[in-house]
Amino acid sequence: MHAAAGAAGILPLLQSHLSDLRFRFQERSPSGEVVLVDIDPRSLAEIGIWPWPRTLHADLVRAAAAAGAARVAFDIDFSSASQPASDAAFAKAIDETGLDTLLAAFKQHDAQGQDIASMPLTALAASGWPAVVNLRPDADGLVRTFPVAVEIGGELLPSIPAAIAGLDPAGEDVFGIDYSIDATSVPRISYADLISKRVDPALLAGRTLIVGANAVELQDRFTIPRWGNVSGSTVLALASETLLQGRALQPVELPWGGLAIAAILLVPLLRRARIIPGLCGLALLGVSAEAAAFVLQEKACIALVTAPFHGLLVCIAGERLLRELGIRKVLAWVAGIQASNSRAMLERVVEEGFGAVVIVDDKGTVRRLNDEARRLFAISVGAQLEALPALVARDCRAVLWPADTAAPLAPRSVTNLLRSEKDGAMQALEYTVSPLRLAAVDDASSGQAVSATHLCLTARDVTERQMVEDRMRHLALHDDLTGLANRAALQLHLDSASREDGDGSAGGFALIAFDLDRFKTVNDALGHAMGDAVLVEVARRLERCLPEQGLAARISSDEFMAFLPKASPEQAHEVAQHLSATIETPIMASGHRLSIRASFGLYCWSSDSASAEDRMRRADLALYCAEREGQLRLFEPAMEEDRLVRLDLERDLLEAVEAEALEVVFQPQVSLRYGAFTGAEALLRWQHPLKGPISPALFIPVAEEMGLIHRIGARVLRVACEEAASWDQPLRVAVNVSALQLSAGDVVSAVRAALDASGLPAHRLELEITESAFVNEDSRLQAVFDELTEIGVSFSLDDFGTGYSSLGYLHRFPVSKLKIDRSFVKDLPRSGQSLAILRAILALAQGLDLRTIAEGIENEEQAECLRMLGCAEAQGYLYSKPIDASAMRDLLTEPSADDQAVRARALA
């Protein structure tokens, strides 16, 4: 049954091959009545990415009609709607030109075998004619036939080739395509050329145009006999030419009864003939049958099915060979050939494989090996196991002569590092020792077959791979720049030390964390290469300061840690102080003398259940406190509590920023001379839903460290400008800008965006900066001030006199107002020192033509004193506390009695 099934599967394939072969000996030219319009790569490049708007197809129909084409057939799916206007334009072009237009329709099967019909849109089908384009490849993937018609939705639709040939189908018949027609000679033009009118109309007049995808990327490709992989539209053209030339091929099978009679007549004749002449006669019959089939296909369009006849001839020839040679001889011959092929294949695999192969018999003697084994082990056939490396020989003996003979034999896979006996170099071998049960002849037992154990040793030299793995392992656990351990290695070391001394009997451990103060300045001033040199030198000094069992690690850019086993807090403190003094020793690098300082945090423990990550975090907390409060700090539990509070604050602040919960309020500014409002300062307030009001002095530094200050500053600018633009009086609004915004943020863009969005004139915006902004003065800071000045905003210097002591920036930067700090105002008029400082500040401002404003005014005496000293403006609770935006608008819209009193106090 299996043989019959195999023959049933072979015969159709043989017939397909024979039919395809006949096309190669025939040659026909196309009629020229069909022209292919290709959607080719050039069209895609000119027009754009597929799918195209259907207005282009409308242009093509008009161009075809103008050239005098007989009809147009579209091998394009129009079953889904595009833009309504585009579909309507396509239908209108078909109607107005009156050109016979065929639109593709097809039927598919879903996963359940149900038919799925794809028809052109109703609006398009009403103007054109649906025609079938179904292509059904044979079992080998080649398309050999085409339907005359297909029933879709209860309606019998002609195929495009049938419609082009003018056939009136009576049923769902198929016809064979004649692939002797030259596919390369079918006229074809580019879609882009046709709609651009770059085609000679004479080429199209009276002809049928088939429009389809020819570009490979559109994936409308099929494989056909003789011509290989072609577009679907090419198959349509060849099928149309087949019908137009009357070349529809119809298969005709030889009757099985006739084949049976031929077999009955041929078998006796062949038995009486000698084998060679008989086989030659059968071959001649096969050739004659094919010649007749070729003539019938050429002259009468009959595709004669000759595969069964050839199968019959093969069977008769096989029967004659078996009778001549004998079945057993044939089987033995076939088995011998198979065995020889298997041996040759195995020999090839063994000899040319990448690995070494050694076959050892049950006596421990090498019986076979390949060239790679000779090179790797330096042995030859006949060598004993002892000639192999000791570790390899040991594993071979364990498999060949196991201690437990009753245990089942199993292969042994090993990777070992071996040291070469020649030069002492390390060599990594990956090898497998596998037992082989082979039959052997035992002379002592009268030549009976017995089982003998051999083994197969396969090996590879993986030294290079091992070196790469070692290097990768080293890189995974070490810092590439300094060669110190990295964070991962330190964690592993801490975990290992804790496991080995779980009860604290070793006397305690210590972890020192330190980072380099102002290391960024070295990088910025001297470059990263110099910074790297400093880090390498610090790493060397760190290693020299640690005891023998200590571990040095680089954790991040300029942060290091040192693990001290068997160390008390006092010893750790001593090591940290020694390390601090060593690091502070000036570093000479590339002609530069660099003085580096470091802050240190210590965490000491004897036995606890903390993880390595927790211990590193505690050392980091101590370092964090050292950076703020002192050079060396020991971890205390309160630090962890403070850190948790800080983390809560960071989380709440981030949520407040995301929800825009930080409120912008305004404190009016008043002219001391006239009592009129001159402007207002925008201030930021945070009313926490649970903790109540949180001071800006607390959350602004946190925002700066978290990098949120840029978002907060941009929002304050936007809200302040929008509110100022809504005031009835054209007053200035002052907005605080931090030093970080000036040095690291894009404050220029934020100012532009706020002014553009609000429509506030730039001269009404005043930016308040503190003296700390000038500490790291550089060319970039100057450029920021230049851009802001060009925009038209002004600058006031906040907290003047309390910060950076140099006054050089007053003439280098465009400061137009000095804001006198409240610390100089609170003791007026009784403090002589405050009066002296105020006189100096006001004289300096007058000499530099700078306006002045004092903050923190709380009583009439302070206001009067400042007015007498010549201060121009004032701000404080005497006039108004910070108020929300709505209250500020009301204050400036219609002054109340209280507001008038404020003015009266200023004028008094």
Tab-separated table of C-alpha atoms in Angstrom, residues 624 628 640-658 662 686-706 708 712:
chain	number	residue	atom	x	y	z
A	624	TYR	CA	25.893	61.977	52.116
A	628	ARG	CA	26.907	68.285	53.940
A	640	GLU	CA	18.356	56.254	57.746
A	641	GLU	CA	15.315	57.904	59.285
A	642	ASP	CA	16.377	61.260	57.835
A	643	ARG	CA	16.857	59.603	54.470
A	644	LEU	CA	13.362	58.109	54.617
A	645	VAL	CA	11.962	61.548	55.409
A	646	ARG	CA	13.939	62.939	52.500
A	647	LEU	CA	12.641	60.191	50.194
A	648	ASP	CA	9.074	60.956	51.264
A	649	LEU	CA	9.677	64.624	50.515
A	650	GLU	CA	11.132	63.791	47.103
A	651	ARG	CA	8.165	61.564	46.272
A	652	ASP	CA	5.609	64.135	47.426
A	653	LEU	CA	7.417	66.910	45.581
A	654	LEU	CA	7.468	64.935	42.352
A	655	GLU	CA	3.738	64.239	42.679
A	656	ALA	CA	3.090	67.925	43.414
A	657	VAL	CA	5.059	68.987	40.335
A	658	GLU	CA	3.235	66.437	38.157
A	662	LEU	CA	2.666	74.219	43.741
A	686	TRP	CA	3.395	74.409	48.640
A	687	GLN	CA	0.392	73.458	50.747
A	688	HIS	CA	0.874	69.750	51.449
A	689	PRO	CA	-2.483	67.944	51.877
A	690	LEU	CA	-1.270	66.168	55.055
A	691	LYS	CA	1.765	68.077	56.309
A	692	GLY	CA	0.454	71.575	55.725
A	693	PRO	CA	2.602	74.392	54.319
A	694	ILE	CA	6.185	73.425	53.430
A	695	SER	CA	8.767	76.176	53.240
A	696	PRO	CA	10.451	76.948	49.919
A	697	ALA	CA	13.745	76.938	51.835
A	698	LEU	CA	13.128	73.209	52.367
A	699	PHE	CA	11.762	72.019	49.034
A	700	ILE	CA	13.615	74.286	46.557
A	701	PRO	CA	17.055	72.726	47.324
A	702	VAL	CA	15.469	69.278	46.968
A	703	ALA	CA	13.988	70.281	43.626
A	704	GLU	CA	17.428	71.442	42.491
A	705	GLU	CA	19.043	68.129	43.468
A	706	MET	CA	16.271	66.137	41.763
A	708	LEU	CA	12.921	69.383	38.929
A	712	ILE	CA	9.138	74.290	38.246
